[in-house]
Structure formats: structure tokens, C-alpha cells
XYZ file of C-alpha atoms in Angstrom:
727
model
C 0.000 0.000 0.000
C 1.312 3.443 -0.887
C 1.130 6.249 1.638
C -0.984 9.165 0.456
C 1.121 12.255 -0.237
C -1.547 14.668 -1.407
C -4.436 16.233 0.429
C -7.697 14.367 0.325
C -10.376 16.474 -1.301
C -12.891 15.780 1.442
C -11.900 18.527 3.834
C -14.747 17.752 6.193
C -13.126 14.753 7.797
C -9.458 15.020 6.880
C -7.215 15.745 9.818
C -4.374 18.133 9.012
C -0.906 17.842 10.435
C 1.286 20.936 10.649
C 5.003 20.359 10.192
C 7.045 23.563 10.070
C 5.364 25.616 7.358
C 4.086 22.553 5.483
C 0.638 20.983 5.634
C 0.490 17.250 4.879
C -2.382 14.799 4.936
C -2.870 12.788 8.100
C -3.458 9.193 7.047
C -6.400 7.694 8.894
C -7.516 4.170 9.566
C -9.173 2.889 6.412
C -7.022 4.953 4.037
C -4.814 3.653 1.304
C -1.325 3.536 2.773
C -2.090 2.184 6.237
C 0.359 -0.521 7.329
C 0.728 -2.443 10.594
C 3.478 -2.948 13.157
C 3.417 -6.711 13.570
C 6.085 -6.532 16.258
C 3.172 -5.575 18.530
C 1.287 -8.812 17.927
C 0.621 -10.750 21.129
C 1.059 -14.540 21.037
C -1.842 -14.897 23.470
C -4.109 -13.636 20.698
C -2.990 -15.453 17.524
C -6.107 -14.258 15.708
C -5.353 -10.535 16.076
C -3.573 -10.367 12.724
C -6.892 -11.237 11.058
C -8.251 -7.830 12.070
C -5.697 -6.161 9.808
C -7.689 -7.567 6.875
C -10.861 -5.709 7.891
C -12.242 -3.085 5.549
C -11.764 -2.301 1.881
C -8.752 -4.142 0.480
C -5.891 -1.625 0.108
C -8.053 1.077 1.728
C -10.586 3.648 0.519
C -9.184 5.352 -2.601
C -8.200 8.960 -2.012
C -10.622 11.542 -3.386
C -8.175 12.819 -5.991
C -7.230 9.358 -7.251
C -10.602 8.636 -8.851
C -11.935 10.148 -12.073
C -15.204 12.121 -11.973
C -16.975 10.833 -15.070
C -20.385 12.384 -14.586
C -21.963 15.318 -12.741
C -25.661 15.583 -11.943
C -27.733 18.422 -10.535
C -30.512 17.983 -7.964
C -33.031 15.443 -9.216
C -35.044 12.476 -7.953
C -34.299 8.763 -7.578
C -34.892 8.060 -11.259
C -32.347 10.703 -12.207
C -29.680 9.236 -9.937
C -30.427 5.656 -10.985
C -30.215 6.586 -14.665
C -26.825 8.205 -14.055
C -25.589 5.045 -12.328
C -26.959 2.638 -14.921
C -25.645 4.611 -17.891
C -22.148 5.197 -16.504
C -19.475 3.388 -18.499
C -16.846 2.669 -15.869
C -14.612 0.646 -18.143
C -14.089 -1.687 -15.222
C -12.451 1.066 -13.150
C -13.885 2.750 -10.089
C -15.462 6.012 -11.281
C -17.222 8.932 -9.602
C -20.659 10.442 -10.149
C -20.567 13.891 -8.537
C -23.808 15.157 -7.002
C -23.868 18.944 -7.235
C -25.014 21.097 -4.329
C -28.726 21.194 -3.602
C -31.630 19.049 -2.398
C -32.552 15.735 -4.021
C -35.936 14.005 -3.732
C -35.266 10.308 -3.078
C -38.657 8.725 -3.723
C -37.545 5.224 -4.810
C -34.800 2.783 -3.799
C -31.492 3.201 -5.648
C -29.158 0.321 -6.532
C -25.403 0.944 -6.550
C -23.577 -1.129 -9.151
C -19.919 -2.137 -9.114
C -17.191 0.475 -9.641
C -19.514 3.435 -9.011
C -18.919 6.052 -6.327
C -21.691 8.543 -5.515
C -19.920 11.603 -4.144
C -21.519 14.806 -2.918
C -19.937 18.079 -3.941
C -20.166 19.205 -0.320
C -21.432 17.130 2.609
C -23.409 19.981 4.157
C -24.833 21.298 0.868
C -25.809 18.014 -0.816
C -28.948 16.836 0.952
C -30.977 13.784 0.007
C -34.566 14.037 1.274
C -35.869 10.470 1.498
C -39.629 10.175 0.893
C -39.848 6.411 0.245
C -42.801 4.731 1.983
C -42.763 1.123 3.201
C -44.729 -0.863 5.779
C -43.126 -3.226 8.265
C -43.550 -6.301 6.072
C -41.937 -4.647 3.068
C -38.834 -2.924 4.404
C -37.244 -0.886 1.618
C -33.690 0.358 1.257
C -32.764 3.847 0.119
C -29.403 2.699 -1.234
C -28.588 -0.954 -1.755
C -25.212 -2.283 -2.792
C -26.358 -5.387 -4.677
C -23.555 -7.783 -5.593
C -21.383 -4.677 -5.824
C -17.615 -4.468 -5.797
C -15.421 -1.390 -5.351
C -18.299 1.070 -4.930
C -18.948 3.830 -2.430
C -21.006 6.734 -1.117
C -19.141 9.851 0.024
C -19.653 13.401 1.284
C -23.432 13.810 1.396
C -26.324 14.072 3.871
C -29.552 12.084 4.034
C -32.728 12.709 6.021
C -35.975 10.763 6.108
C -39.004 13.013 5.531
C -42.317 11.583 6.837
C -45.750 12.454 5.477
C -46.383 14.797 8.359
C -44.402 16.368 11.154
C -43.515 13.665 13.701
C -41.767 14.187 17.013
C -38.944 11.731 17.668
C -38.619 11.227 21.405
C -35.075 10.812 22.680
C -32.564 12.692 24.804
C -33.376 15.938 22.982
C -36.782 16.187 24.622
C -37.050 13.651 27.473
C -35.441 13.348 30.883
C -31.990 11.902 30.203
C -31.813 10.539 33.750
C -34.966 8.417 33.592
C -35.853 5.417 31.434
C -38.079 6.611 28.621
C -39.828 3.356 27.685
C -42.091 2.921 24.673
C -42.322 6.653 24.161
C -38.738 6.585 22.907
C -38.395 2.933 21.907
C -41.554 2.209 19.974
C -42.665 1.817 16.372
C -45.166 3.655 14.161
C -44.885 7.084 15.847
C -48.113 9.090 15.646
C -49.724 6.210 13.748
C -47.457 6.361 10.703
C -46.841 2.770 9.583
C -45.019 3.470 6.326
C -41.582 4.548 7.547
C -39.804 1.169 7.570
C -37.024 2.394 5.321
C -33.299 1.682 5.681
C -30.761 4.257 4.505
C -27.899 1.980 3.341
C -27.697 -1.791 2.926
C -24.666 -3.708 1.689
C -25.884 -7.156 0.691
C -24.096 -10.417 1.430
C -22.500 -10.636 -2.028
C -21.028 -7.122 -1.993
C -17.382 -6.600 -1.136
C -14.811 -3.814 -0.926
C -17.451 -1.082 -0.735
C -17.472 1.951 1.524
C -19.527 4.792 2.988
C -17.355 7.727 4.033
C -18.064 11.161 5.533
C -21.855 11.154 5.319
C -24.689 12.301 7.595
C -27.681 10.018 8.197
C -30.422 11.884 10.036
C -33.755 10.520 11.262
C -33.734 7.161 9.507
C -37.072 5.430 9.030
C -35.783 2.180 10.521
C -32.202 0.853 10.341
C -29.739 3.539 9.291
C -27.066 0.997 8.283
C -27.132 -2.723 7.379
C -23.822 -4.439 6.571
C -24.253 -7.987 5.282
C -21.191 -8.261 3.030
C -17.479 -8.635 3.716
C -14.497 -6.268 3.628
C -16.454 -3.028 3.623
C -15.548 0.227 5.378
C -17.874 2.668 7.137
C -15.895 5.688 8.248
C -16.460 9.178 9.587
C -20.246 9.095 9.259
C -22.729 10.750 11.615
C -25.838 8.679 12.384
C -28.431 10.630 14.358
C -31.929 9.467 15.396
C -34.521 7.062 14.069
C -38.321 7.050 13.775
C -38.939 3.297 14.302
C -36.749 1.979 17.093
C -39.114 -0.433 18.812
C -39.025 -4.234 18.916
C -38.758 -6.441 15.869
C -35.256 -5.499 14.787
C -35.792 -1.804 14.095
C -33.421 1.087 14.557
C -30.173 -0.924 14.295
C -26.730 -0.063 13.051
C -26.572 -3.678 11.962
C -23.271 -5.520 11.335
C -23.632 -9.104 10.081
C -20.812 -9.661 7.601
C -17.125 -10.467 8.097
C -13.966 -8.355 8.004
C -15.785 -5.014 8.017
C -14.071 -1.890 9.349
C -16.114 0.646 11.338
C -13.977 3.693 12.193
C -14.533 7.272 13.386
C -18.323 6.849 13.325
C -20.598 8.943 15.526
C -23.851 7.154 16.327
C -26.650 8.258 18.658
C -30.400 8.092 19.321
C -31.046 4.724 17.638
C -31.948 1.387 19.283
C -28.746 -0.695 19.049
C -25.308 -0.809 17.500
C -25.383 -4.538 16.776
C -22.884 -7.248 15.898
C -24.808 -10.432 15.137
C -25.898 -13.329 12.908
C -22.580 -14.716 11.731
C -20.510 -11.544 12.077
C -16.803 -12.333 12.408
C -13.484 -10.474 12.349
C -15.133 -7.044 12.293
C -13.250 -4.064 13.762
C -14.972 -1.158 15.544
C -12.395 1.499 16.398
C -12.187 5.220 17.234
C -15.973 5.656 17.211
C -18.195 7.887 19.352
C -21.228 5.777 20.252
C -24.078 7.165 22.374
C -25.792 3.788 22.081
C -25.186 0.286 23.394
C -22.835 -2.075 21.582
C -25.030 -5.151 21.403
C -23.795 -8.647 20.552
C -27.388 -9.352 19.788
C -27.796 -12.821 18.360
C -25.449 -15.582 17.231
C -22.367 -13.761 15.976
C -19.405 -15.965 15.049
C -16.996 -14.278 17.454
C -13.540 -12.773 16.939
C -14.861 -9.209 16.627
C -12.796 -6.300 18.002
C -14.144 -3.221 19.821
C -11.194 -0.970 20.684
C -10.525 2.682 21.507
C -14.105 3.929 21.260
C -16.144 6.296 23.383
C -19.270 4.364 24.365
C -22.053 5.871 26.469
C -25.577 4.636 27.187
C -27.476 6.994 29.492
C -30.353 6.381 31.885
C -33.091 7.217 29.361
C -32.082 4.087 27.442
C -32.881 0.501 28.511
C -29.410 -0.959 28.053
C -25.956 -0.480 29.464
C -23.049 0.405 27.193
C -22.603 -3.300 26.375
C -25.540 -5.680 25.996
C -26.704 -8.857 24.303
C -29.947 -10.454 23.224
C -31.779 -12.778 25.593
C -32.321 -16.524 25.442
C -35.983 -16.016 26.350
C -36.412 -14.163 23.053
C -34.725 -16.936 21.069
C -31.429 -15.085 20.762
C -28.234 -17.123 20.870
C -25.317 -16.007 23.005
C -22.303 -14.110 21.620
C -19.494 -16.061 19.964
C -15.979 -16.668 21.278
C -13.163 -14.137 21.461
C -15.158 -10.953 20.971
C -12.451 -8.643 22.352
C -13.191 -5.352 24.110
C -10.224 -3.152 25.006
C -9.226 0.423 25.796
C -12.652 2.019 25.444
C -13.948 5.096 27.286
C -17.171 3.644 28.685
C -19.935 5.268 30.748
C -23.648 5.001 31.387
C -26.206 2.928 33.228
C -25.724 -0.527 34.770
C -22.217 0.353 35.968
C -20.983 0.427 32.369
C -17.723 2.162 33.263
C -16.376 -1.143 34.644
C -15.808 -2.288 31.056
C -13.587 0.635 30.115
C -9.880 1.349 30.359
C -6.640 -0.087 29.011
C -5.484 -2.132 32.018
C -7.719 -5.136 31.283
C -8.901 -7.105 28.287
C -12.599 -8.014 28.237
C -14.294 -10.695 26.202
C -17.989 -10.787 25.313
C -18.821 -14.484 24.933
C -21.813 -14.801 27.251
C -25.281 -13.373 27.659
C -25.818 -9.934 29.217
C -22.360 -8.391 29.574
C -18.630 -8.858 28.946
C -16.262 -10.521 31.390
C -12.596 -9.975 32.196
C -10.379 -12.138 30.011
C -6.995 -10.890 31.246
C -5.955 -8.355 33.853
C -3.295 -6.870 31.590
C -3.087 -5.150 28.240
C -1.773 -6.937 25.145
C 2.016 -6.757 24.870
C 1.933 -4.125 22.138
C -0.680 -1.995 23.924
C -3.211 -2.505 21.138
C -4.955 -5.181 19.088
C -4.883 -2.984 15.982
C -1.288 -1.729 15.543
C -1.921 0.533 12.554
C 0.915 2.771 11.372
C -0.339 6.188 10.248
C 1.888 8.802 8.661
C 2.173 11.860 10.877
C 2.993 9.752 13.904
C -0.399 10.180 15.503
C -0.022 13.947 15.773
C -2.903 16.339 16.340
C -5.894 16.028 14.044
C -7.462 19.426 13.424
C -11.124 20.368 13.616
C -12.573 20.792 10.126
C -16.112 21.939 10.939
C -18.694 22.447 13.653
C -22.480 22.370 13.302
C -25.529 22.789 15.548
C -28.615 20.650 16.102
C -30.953 23.579 15.321
C -30.421 26.373 12.791
C -33.262 28.350 14.370
C -35.603 27.966 17.325
C -38.366 30.007 18.925
C -38.609 30.365 22.706
C -40.912 32.046 25.180
C -39.384 34.374 27.740
C -37.722 32.346 30.555
C -37.795 29.151 28.466
C -34.556 27.137 28.140
C -33.443 24.901 25.273
C -30.166 23.052 24.736
C -28.252 23.303 21.465
C -26.049 20.305 20.671
C -22.849 20.816 18.732
C -21.188 18.343 16.379
C -17.446 18.750 15.923
C -15.836 17.021 12.960
C -13.921 14.935 12.280
C -14.959 12.559 15.031
C -11.330 11.879 15.891
C -10.266 15.517 16.154
C -7.715 15.962 18.919
C -9.343 18.996 20.555
C -13.141 19.036 20.264
C -13.768 21.682 22.941
C -15.927 24.692 22.065
C -17.023 28.058 23.425
C -20.472 29.646 23.215
C -21.578 33.253 22.753
C -24.738 35.303 22.260
C -25.027 38.312 19.963
C -27.408 39.958 22.423
C -27.527 38.738 26.022
C -30.473 41.030 26.725
C -32.525 38.704 24.486
C -30.950 35.272 25.014
C -28.041 33.919 27.033
C -26.090 30.700 26.589
C -23.972 28.768 29.075
C -20.836 26.704 28.556
C -22.809 23.559 27.679
C -25.014 25.192 25.030
C -28.168 25.723 27.095
C -29.974 28.816 25.804
C -32.243 30.877 28.071
C -34.724 33.372 26.636
C -34.558 36.745 28.406
C -36.736 39.178 26.445
C -38.512 39.377 23.097
C -36.323 39.789 20.044
C -33.774 37.884 18.003
C -30.308 36.803 19.109
C -27.680 34.739 17.342
C -26.082 31.971 19.397
C -22.661 31.003 18.055
C -20.517 28.003 18.896
C -16.799 28.274 18.121
C -14.292 25.440 18.133
C -11.250 26.218 20.241
C -9.186 24.491 17.581
C -9.359 26.359 14.293
C -12.113 28.829 15.268
C -14.729 27.005 13.192
C -18.202 28.400 13.869
C -21.884 27.570 13.567
C -24.874 29.686 14.546
C -28.499 29.336 15.550
C -31.076 32.117 15.307
C -33.068 32.408 18.536
C -36.421 34.187 18.310
C -37.872 35.076 21.711
C -41.539 35.965 22.226
C -43.039 37.225 25.443
C -46.026 34.872 25.564
C -48.582 37.711 25.662
C -49.571 37.515 22.009
C -46.768 39.836 20.989
C -45.451 39.347 17.454
C -41.896 39.808 16.237
C -40.593 40.876 12.844
C -37.162 41.646 11.417
C -37.077 44.242 8.643
C -34.299 45.098 6.223
C -34.062 48.487 4.488
C -35.903 49.104 1.244
C -33.508 52.014 0.620
C -30.225 53.101 2.173
C -27.441 55.512 1.183
C -25.245 58.233 2.682
C -24.418 61.847 1.847
C -20.850 63.164 2.039
C -19.113 66.541 2.090
C -20.291 70.108 1.775
C -22.000 69.345 -1.532
C -23.569 66.260 0.047
C -22.644 63.807 -2.687
C -24.764 60.641 -2.616
C -23.123 57.194 -2.200
C -25.188 54.053 -2.707
C -22.923 51.019 -2.314
C -22.122 48.250 0.189
C -21.268 50.598 3.063
C -22.835 53.487 4.961
C -20.158 55.879 6.216
C -20.812 58.224 9.130
C -18.510 61.034 10.267
C -19.198 64.038 12.447
C -20.062 67.002 10.232
C -19.121 65.213 6.986
C -21.100 62.007 6.375
C -24.652 61.005 7.375
C -26.457 57.706 6.716
C -30.102 57.335 5.716
C -32.276 54.215 5.932
C -35.855 53.581 4.874
C -37.946 50.716 6.317
C -41.418 49.510 5.363
C -43.563 49.004 8.499
C -46.867 48.623 6.665
C -47.118 44.958 7.664
C -47.356 45.964 11.337
C -50.866 46.520 12.648
C -50.679 47.237 16.352
C -48.565 48.970 18.980
C -44.775 48.597 18.980
C -43.460 47.296 22.300
C -39.745 47.029 21.496
C -37.461 48.203 18.687
C -33.773 47.695 17.940
C -31.560 48.795 15.053
C -28.624 46.505 14.273
C -25.673 47.597 12.127
C -22.421 45.754 11.436
C -19.133 47.650 11.280
C -17.124 46.835 8.130
C -14.224 48.335 6.139
C -13.453 51.153 8.609
C -13.512 50.922 12.409
C -14.145 53.949 14.587
C -15.316 55.276 17.928
C -17.616 57.729 19.619
C -21.298 58.515 19.900
C -23.672 57.574 17.084
C -27.269 58.809 17.127
C -30.299 57.219 15.489
C -33.057 59.718 14.662
C -36.469 59.607 13.043
C -36.670 61.392 9.686
C -39.480 63.812 8.921
C -40.188 62.654 5.349
C -39.947 59.651 3.046
C -39.717 61.557 -0.250
C -36.437 59.969 -1.291
C -34.900 56.758 -2.544
C -31.340 55.479 -2.517
C -31.153 56.507 -6.185
C -32.179 60.160 -5.760
C -31.235 61.100 -2.179
C -29.893 64.670 -2.142
C -29.599 67.809 -0.058
C -32.986 68.899 -1.367
C -35.064 65.842 -0.471
C -33.167 64.336 2.456
C -35.214 63.846 5.639
C -34.404 66.009 8.633
C -34.427 64.816 12.210
C -37.780 65.005 13.965
C -36.780 63.205 17.188
C -33.979 61.166 18.743
C -34.737 57.431 18.825
C -31.548 56.109 20.406
C -27.826 56.641 20.930
C -24.752 54.454 21.399
C -21.271 55.513 22.537
C -18.762 52.786 21.745
C -15.593 51.655 20.032
C -16.698 50.105 16.745
C -14.654 47.071 15.659
C -14.643 45.436 12.232
C -17.002 42.494 11.888
C -18.974 43.306 15.046
C -22.714 43.987 15.023
C -23.931 46.848 17.229
C -27.430 47.363 18.606
C -29.279 50.600 19.261
C -32.262 50.312 21.617
C -34.866 52.644 20.142
C -37.719 54.540 21.759
C -40.616 52.407 20.554
C -43.198 55.062 21.462
C -41.784 57.408 18.816
C -41.858 54.991 15.879
C -44.976 55.184 13.694
C -46.571 51.963 12.407
C -48.369 50.976 9.243
C -46.199 53.086 6.946
C -42.737 53.891 5.578
C -40.194 55.123 8.128
C -36.955 57.023 7.483
C -34.121 56.673 9.971
C -31.051 58.910 10.105
C -27.734 57.640 11.491
C -25.273 60.386 12.405
C -21.900 60.549 14.121
C -21.716 62.995 17.043
C -18.062 62.732 18.066
C -14.995 60.501 17.801
C -13.409 58.716 14.833
C -15.473 58.019 11.710
C -16.602 54.510 10.758
C -18.505 52.477 8.173
C -21.441 50.085 8.494
C -22.733 47.464 6.068
C -25.632 48.540 3.852
C -28.383 46.356 2.404
C -26.182 45.797 -0.661
C -23.855 43.800 1.593
C -25.703 40.468 1.605
C -23.652 39.089 4.508
C -24.367 41.825 7.063
C -27.655 43.436 6.069
C -28.923 46.172 8.464
C -31.864 45.015 10.551
C -34.711 46.757 12.318
C -36.162 44.351 14.876
C -39.703 45.132 15.992
C -41.842 43.502 18.679
C -45.466 44.578 18.574
C -48.836 43.741 20.067
C -51.351 43.259 17.236
C -54.657 45.035 17.370
C -57.531 42.796 18.413
C -58.826 42.591 14.849
C -55.372 41.688 13.564
C -55.020 38.953 16.162
C -58.180 37.233 15.022
C -56.864 36.993 11.474
C -53.354 35.805 12.258
C -52.550 32.690 10.296
C -50.818 29.658 11.646
C -47.208 29.310 10.479
C -46.690 25.712 9.424
C -42.971 26.054 8.757
C -42.266 23.541 11.515
C -45.209 21.262 10.887
C -45.227 20.287 7.233
C -42.190 18.477 5.871
C -43.969 17.696 2.577
C -43.683 21.304 1.430
C -40.317 21.543 -0.288
C -38.420 23.796 -2.705
C -35.768 22.081 -4.800
C -33.068 22.162 -5.981
C -31.652 24.455 -3.329
C -29.396 26.208 -4.310
C -30.928 26.490 -7.793
C -29.628 27.807 -11.104
C -32.533 29.074 -13.216
C -35.314 26.571 -12.589
C -36.971 25.871 -9.251
C -39.769 23.511 -8.229
C -42.029 23.880 -5.192
C -43.815 20.790 -3.835
C -47.078 21.728 -2.118
C -47.800 18.371 -0.468
C -51.404 17.745 0.495
C -52.015 21.240 1.806
C -54.756 23.673 0.864
C -52.415 26.327 -0.529
C -54.121 28.941 -2.692
C -51.330 31.428 -3.476
C -47.567 31.650 -3.899
C -45.358 34.708 -3.840
C -41.599 34.985 -4.388
C -39.694 38.046 -3.178
C -36.065 39.071 -3.189
C -34.212 39.843 0.026
C -35.478 43.426 -0.146
C -39.086 42.282 -0.123
C -39.788 43.127 -3.764
C -42.196 40.675 -5.401
C -40.680 38.949 -8.446
C -43.345 36.266 -8.927
C -46.921 35.871 -7.729
C -49.741 33.445 -8.425
C -53.028 34.015 -6.628
C -55.133 31.103 -7.887
C -53.664 27.636 -7.290
C -55.832 24.691 -8.277
C -56.694 22.230 -5.455
C -55.263 19.445 -7.637
C -51.977 21.256 -8.187
C -49.211 19.744 -6.018
C -46.141 21.194 -7.727
C -45.250 24.593 -9.151
C -42.307 25.035 -11.527
C -40.661 28.448 -11.572
C -38.264 29.928 -14.137
C -36.102 32.650 -12.589
C -33.568 32.855 -15.382
C -32.804 36.577 -15.421
C -32.623 37.099 -11.675
C -29.495 37.985 -9.711
C -27.750 35.455 -7.509
C -28.688 35.589 -3.840
C -31.445 34.670 -1.391
C -35.125 34.608 -2.328
C -38.161 34.127 -0.092
C -41.091 31.903 -1.084
C -44.352 32.657 0.735
C -47.147 30.080 0.478
C -50.593 30.960 1.802
C -53.685 28.922 2.546
C -56.899 29.582 4.364
C -55.507 28.723 7.781
C -51.761 29.107 7.476
C -48.690 30.484 5.776
C -45.351 28.847 5.075
C -42.078 30.587 4.276
C -39.153 28.962 2.460
C -35.709 30.387 1.770
C -33.837 29.462 -1.402
C -30.512 30.493 -2.915
C -29.947 31.294 -6.596
C -26.416 30.353 -7.562
C -25.126 30.189 -11.141
């Protein structure tokens, strides 16, 4: 095997090793180029050399060693299957690249030999699985059928049920109390058609792999491995709809010589090794689930150097087996457990550590085999280039991109730091506005007052960040809205020259900024108002006033000395040092802001050093006017229900899109659709949608790149979708 000398293209899970001023790839278990130090073999375990054969023969090919022969844009199952079936591989492993966007997976897909499905970007290539199957007809999303040298890489999958279904697990139940059937049952909320597996490798498939993928909310089993010499590496498996009895919700290993490395698995029923499984290796994984030698494995499986935790809300300890009373046969011989970080219920920690070797060859739990480590300190003496040096954090993500809380309510955000084997996975938390929401060191967010705050998690290694938008309501019927300017510009110098670009400069006596906001959607009394501006290009200091203008007879295209608004009253003031990249908040006098109309706001510098703020033309840091208001009684009676959290069948795809966009309406009574740009300008509208119409195709060919808002309205609700146009 040759050691890889070039960087793997999949930056999400590749650890980087710094050596002087050079950056070289850190070889990982499962790569091409991994060798073994057989001087560490222990004569007491003559079978340990067999574990070196686990996984894809010669390792997973590096990303840049395989030829991309075909690229496809977001489509459905038929589109992907046609690309697979028509690909002429010439007998060599070849790549089909899935471009960024959302794919509708409505039928099972078969992977043939020598085909690799690779996402362009793990986070941006999302496969929405809408396959339906009852318990007697379990379907597979992807099946490797008699496949050789095939793989799936760098993409995300999520099962989308017919209606919104709550999955009960440690996100929303007491972690310190057994949850029972609420968490470990089948057919949640009466849905009996979600028995769908994400990936199955059949018994005749060999040398296949799944690398650096996300599997979220599987219908039933996320993974089923029946074949031999396959590698599952660096994947994140999170949650499952059906995880009751009958073999549901398993990460299911049944074949021989399979390598499971750097996996993160949580919120499913079992991580199982069973039914003839032999010489499989589970190493360097993060498992928040029991490792279960469930039924009649053939022994000689290795579980080494993993973090394994099974908390009180689950029924099982960190290690478990099936039961004879259920017809399960006991585990096989020489299932070795060594050097794992183990915690959880049933005194699970007793099976951890590197000072003893455990064997799982009986019902219920492992037993001590030897009170000493193997002579070489490991059963899997892999040699990795880089000498085991630090593996850097490549990305961090959060469990929720946005949540809504009532005042005094608390919700925990869970971070995911990748790769799973990063050396330093510690993070810090921060809030953009602690007067609205605070966050503690473990990610628990507490709502303080109505408004919007951004909670950010930052990795201490590499400063990788992820954010969640927290909307806080006061529980009194108050509504909240964030507005962006419809016009903004600034005037400069004695002749007051107009500038309309990506910045608004303010300087005492020389430059003044002007913003115009449309408040006509607000019907009621304003209870709280904040203006948020982000400092860019030029830092500064001193007092900056925000004032209400006395007229709206201007636009960003014609603002001048003659039509500029003059100050009618002071709304708010802030005296600060203004640093680049920081967003600043002015608390405004809500009693002075008129509603149900256009409002002009003047931003002026009173003293100190001049500065610049982002304008609405800067898509990254758009100015925001945040308004909380109490609707009038008549307005309250006509408020529609927002179904954005309740209807997963409404979908816009592909996202991002190029020129063409489709909107699935599901089974909802939607009578109108409107598309606006980020400034709120309507670019498409259809008022009469037929009851039989379940999809709308849009052509937005001559529109600029950027974010667009889709607003769907029915008799009893509205739904808002965000899409990105990207050529």
C-alpha cells in the first residue's frame, strides 16, 4: 500500500498535520497507505492479525485518485439511478458527482460495481428520502447489490415523513430516567409506512465503503452491513423514527472483516454485531448507544478505543446482548473489548480502560479475560503517517439552525465537531445579544426578552463556527418581525454627494447615513425596537445617534440635499468603540416609531473617529430593524398559523438552484404563492392555485444570484421557504 502524499479532497473529515510551514495529509484508519506494526502482535491472541484484513482491500481510494466521469444536478431517484446505470466505468472505479442542492429520493437506488456517488459538499448536498414502506416490506434507500469497489461519500440524508412527527429521545425527554415505549416504539403518531433503511450492503457485496456522510432521522435501520471487507468511516448517524421491537433502529453488522472507524452514532436502538458476524473491527468511534452482541455472531470481533455511552433514558448499558428467552443465541468466542472510554447505566464504566482485556462471549455483559493489556498496547497496531499527531477540527455544526422560545424558556443546542477523531473538540459559546438570550458553557440557551439573538458556537481548535437564530416571544400575544431596508445611502461633504454602495459611512459634520424601512405589515402597537448595524471596512469610535426622519420623499437613487429627511426626534444613541465584523445594537424609543407606513431613519456621528457600516447591498451583514409589537384585536383574530415547523412535505428544490426551481405543495390547501427578493420586492406571484396542483415550476432565469423568499398561503396558514440562486 502506498502512503498518500496529497491532500484528500474531502476537507470535512481530513485531519491536518502541521510540520514547520508545510501541511500534509494525516493518514487515517481505512485509508490507502495504512500498514501495521506486527512486532506488537501478542502470542496470546494469535487471531489478532486477522483484524488487519478488515475493511476495503488496500483502503478507501483517495478523493483525488478517482476520475469524476459524470456530474448531476438535484433530481429524484430516477435521475440518480439513470446516471448510475448509464455510466461506463470501463471496469475502473469512477465517480458520479452530485452537485449542491436538495434531491428528492422517492424510490430505492441500486449501486452497481465500480460506481462512487460523491456529494460536492457534505453539508450542501442533501438527500430528502420520501420512500414509503410498511413493516412487512422494508425498503432500502441505497442498496449495494452484488457490488464491488463502490462507495457513497460526502453527502447528507434525512428521512421526511408524510407529516411532522416528534422523535422522542434525549433531545426532549429526561436523560436521567428510562423513557420506555415513548422513545423505543414503532409507528410514531400512527405512521406505519416509515420502515425504510438508509444503506444496505448485501451479502455478495465486497470492498465497498460509505465515508463522511450524515444520516439523520432514519425510518428504521440507518445501516445494514451484510457483506465482507467493507468500510464505514467518519459518518454521523443521528436518530430514528422506528426503534421499537422487531429489529428496528439498528446499526446492523452481520458480515465479516468489516471496518467501522470514526463513526458517531446516537439516538437509535442498538449498535449490533450479530448473525454470523466475524473479524469485524470497531475502532475510534463515538457511540451514544449500546454495543449489542445481539444474536449468534461468530466471534472474533474487536471493539477498541471507542467512546461508548448509554445513558439512563435508554434501557441498556453500554454493552448488551440479546436474551435466550427471546430466542437469541449467546455471543461467539473471542469478541475482544479493550481500551474504550465507557460510561452510562448498569455500571458500564467497569468495562472501560486499558489495564484489562474483556471478552464478550456470554449473555448480558462482557467478562474480564486478562488483567493486563496486550504486549503491544493494542490489538490494531496501525501505522499512520504523521505519527499520531494532532488532528485538526474541520467543521462544527448545531442541532438547530433556528428555534423560537418564550421568555424564561430554556433549550439546549447540541454541537457536532468534525472529524470525530479531532484531537481537541472543545468549544465556546456566545450570544449576539444577552439582553434577548443567554447561553452557558454547555449550550443551554435561556430566553430573556422578546427579540432575536444569534447563538454562536466556536471550536477552540481552528475557530470554526456555527450559529443558531433564537427568536424570543413574550407569551402575551406579541409578534416579532425583522425588517431590512428598502432604501439606504449616505451623503458626504459640503455638496452632500450621494453614495449608494455596500457601506454606509458616518462622520461628524461630513457624512450622514439614511435608511428607509417599510412598516406597513405591522398593525398594532410597537413594544420594542432595535436597530442593528455591522461595522465593516473602517472601524471607529464615539457617539452615534439614530433619529427619526421627517419625510420619506427619497430613494437610494435620488437622495440629495434637497429631499433628504431632517431629524424630527432622537430614537436612540450608542457611545462605543466600533470594531470590524462586530454587530452593534441601538435600543430605540418604541413610542416614537410610527406603524403601518414607511419610516426614514437617520444615522449620524456625534463625536470621535469616523466609521462604516454594512448597507443592504452587503448580503452578509444586512442592516436590521427588529420590531416587537402587540397586534390590534382585529389583527389577532386573522393571524394565520405558520406551518414552517409542521409540514415536511412542502419543499423547494433544488436548493441552491440555477434558473429553474420547483415547489412541492404536499397535500395542503395552498391557494397562493409569492416569491420576493431579500429586499421584499415581489418577483413572482400566483393568486389562484388549483386544489389538484401539487407542484409549481418556476423559471427565474434573469434574476441575480442571492437569497429569495417563497411565501405560500392557505386559508388557515402560511409557510415561508428560503432558497438560494447560484449560477
